[in-house]
C-alpha positions as a Python dict, from the first residue, in 0.01 Angstrom:
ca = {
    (1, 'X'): (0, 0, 0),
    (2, 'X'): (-217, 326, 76),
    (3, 'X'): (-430, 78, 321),
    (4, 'X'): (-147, -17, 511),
    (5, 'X'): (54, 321, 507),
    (6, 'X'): (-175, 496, 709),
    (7, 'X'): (-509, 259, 858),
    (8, 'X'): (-300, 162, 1186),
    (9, 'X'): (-329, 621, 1266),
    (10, 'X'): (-617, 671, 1428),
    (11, 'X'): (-879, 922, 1394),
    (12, 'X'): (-789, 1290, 1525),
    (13, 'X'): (-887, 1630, 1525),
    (14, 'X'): (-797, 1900, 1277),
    (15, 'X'): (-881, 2227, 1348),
    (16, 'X'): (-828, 2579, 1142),
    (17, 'X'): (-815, 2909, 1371),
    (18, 'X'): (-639, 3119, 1063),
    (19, 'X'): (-491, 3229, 749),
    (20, 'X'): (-111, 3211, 640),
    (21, 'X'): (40, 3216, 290),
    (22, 'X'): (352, 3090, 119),
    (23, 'X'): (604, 3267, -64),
    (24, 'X'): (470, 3175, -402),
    (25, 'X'): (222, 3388, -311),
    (26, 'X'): (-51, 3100, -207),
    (27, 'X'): (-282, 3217, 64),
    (28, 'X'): (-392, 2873, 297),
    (29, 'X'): (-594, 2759, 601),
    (30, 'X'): (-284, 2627, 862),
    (31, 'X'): (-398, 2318, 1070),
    (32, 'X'): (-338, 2221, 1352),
    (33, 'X'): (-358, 1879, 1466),
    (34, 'X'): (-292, 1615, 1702),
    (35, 'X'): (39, 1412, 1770),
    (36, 'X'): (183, 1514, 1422),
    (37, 'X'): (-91, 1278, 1263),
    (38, 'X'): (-95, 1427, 876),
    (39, 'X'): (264, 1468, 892),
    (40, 'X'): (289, 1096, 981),
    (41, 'X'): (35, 1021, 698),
    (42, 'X'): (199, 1215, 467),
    (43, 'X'): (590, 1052, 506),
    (44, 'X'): (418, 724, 510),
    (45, 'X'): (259, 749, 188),
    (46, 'X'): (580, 902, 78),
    (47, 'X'): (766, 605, 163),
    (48, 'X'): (464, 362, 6),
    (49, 'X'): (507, 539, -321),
    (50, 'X'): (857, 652, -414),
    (51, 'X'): (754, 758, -768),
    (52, 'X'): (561, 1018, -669),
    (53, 'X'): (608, 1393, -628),
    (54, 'X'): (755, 1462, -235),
    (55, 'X'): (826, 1774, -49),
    (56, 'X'): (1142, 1759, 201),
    (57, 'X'): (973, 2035, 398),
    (58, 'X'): (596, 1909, 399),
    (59, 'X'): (387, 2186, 559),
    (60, 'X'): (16, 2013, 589),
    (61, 'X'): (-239, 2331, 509),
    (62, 'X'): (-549, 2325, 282),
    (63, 'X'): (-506, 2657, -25),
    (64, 'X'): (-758, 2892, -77),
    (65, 'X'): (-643, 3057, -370),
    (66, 'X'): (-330, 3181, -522),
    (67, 'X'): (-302, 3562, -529),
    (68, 'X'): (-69, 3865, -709),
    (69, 'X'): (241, 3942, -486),
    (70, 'X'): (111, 4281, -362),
    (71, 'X'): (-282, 4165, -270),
    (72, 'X'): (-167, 3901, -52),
    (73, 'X'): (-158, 4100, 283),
    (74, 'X'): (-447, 4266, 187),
    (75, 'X'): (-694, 3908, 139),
    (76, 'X'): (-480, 3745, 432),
    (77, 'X'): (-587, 4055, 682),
    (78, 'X'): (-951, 4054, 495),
    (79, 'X'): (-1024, 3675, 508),
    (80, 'X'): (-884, 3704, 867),
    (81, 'X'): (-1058, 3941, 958),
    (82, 'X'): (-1400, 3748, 933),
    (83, 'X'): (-1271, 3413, 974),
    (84, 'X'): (-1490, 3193, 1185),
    (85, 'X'): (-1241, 2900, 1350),
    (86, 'X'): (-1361, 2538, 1345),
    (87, 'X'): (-1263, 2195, 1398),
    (88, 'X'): (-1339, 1871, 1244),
    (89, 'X'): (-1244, 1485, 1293),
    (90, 'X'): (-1048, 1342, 1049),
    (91, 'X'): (-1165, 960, 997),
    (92, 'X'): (-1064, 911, 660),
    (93, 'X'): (-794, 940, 404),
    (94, 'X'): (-884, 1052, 58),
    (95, 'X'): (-587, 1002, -238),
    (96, 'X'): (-667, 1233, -581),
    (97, 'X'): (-492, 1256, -868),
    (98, 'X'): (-523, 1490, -1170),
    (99, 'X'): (-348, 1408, -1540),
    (100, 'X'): (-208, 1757, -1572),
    (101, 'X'): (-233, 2082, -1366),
    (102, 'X'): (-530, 2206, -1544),
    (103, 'X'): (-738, 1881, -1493),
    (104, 'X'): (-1003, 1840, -1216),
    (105, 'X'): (-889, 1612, -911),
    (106, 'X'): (-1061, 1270, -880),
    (107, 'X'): (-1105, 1045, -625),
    (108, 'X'): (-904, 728, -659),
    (109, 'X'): (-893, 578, -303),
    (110, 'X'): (-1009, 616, 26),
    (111, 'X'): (-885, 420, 377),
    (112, 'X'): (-1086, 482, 697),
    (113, 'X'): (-833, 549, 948),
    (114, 'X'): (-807, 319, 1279),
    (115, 'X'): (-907, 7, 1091),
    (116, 'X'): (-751, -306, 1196),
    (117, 'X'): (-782, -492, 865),
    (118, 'X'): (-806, -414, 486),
    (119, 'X'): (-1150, -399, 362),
    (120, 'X'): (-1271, -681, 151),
    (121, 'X'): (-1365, -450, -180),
    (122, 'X'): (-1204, -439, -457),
    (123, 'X'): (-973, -119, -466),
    (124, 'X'): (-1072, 142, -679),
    (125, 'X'): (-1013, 186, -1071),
    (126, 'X'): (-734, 447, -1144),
    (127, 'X'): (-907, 524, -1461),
    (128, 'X'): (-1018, 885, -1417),
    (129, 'X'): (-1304, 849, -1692),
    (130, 'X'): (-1556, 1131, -1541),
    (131, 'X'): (-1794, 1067, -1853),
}
């Protein structure tokens, strides 16, 4: 399902020129990107796996830390203020998964975007052993 979700999107650029942060107080890099391409993988994975957690208002962005109420102006301007823009190419599409909210992430698939057929592997255990 993941393969087939999102393999048919090809590659595109991300880049991140700043800082922004959510009400909850969550200071993040905002992307910006090509042709709405994360936003397209994102509802497609939604749709390839009902049972999981969605957000109605998806905003793609990658968190740098979660901050009190009154410091987050302060580490928004300073993290800003030496911020160094960059872009990358996105080629690949990583799925994680944690067993609660304190547990690491770990890798449990990958799918290189663009590909015209599903690899030949084996997919990936689910079984986050990290022994």
């Amino acid at each position: 399902a993941v393969f087939s979700s999102v393999a048919n999107i090809e590659p595109f650029d991300i880049s991140f020129n700043g800082f922004n942060s959510f009400p909850n107080n969550y200071i993040f890099l905002e992307p910006t990107y090509e042709d709405k391409a994360l936003d397209s993988i994102y509802y497609n994975l939604a749709q390839a796996f009902p049972n999981l957690q969605t957000r109605p208002n998806f905003a793609a962005h990658l968190t740098c830390g979660q901050f009190q109420k009154n410091e987050v102006d302060s580490y928004t301007s300073q993290f800003s203020g030496t911020w160094k823009p960059f872009t990358f190419s996105c080629t690949e599409v990583h799925m994680i998964a944690r067993r609660s909210g304190t547990d690491p992430f770990h890798l449990i698939h990958s799918v290189t975007l663009g590909q015209k057929h599903a690899p030949t592997f084996p997919s990936p255990s689910t079984n986050f052993n990290t022994q």
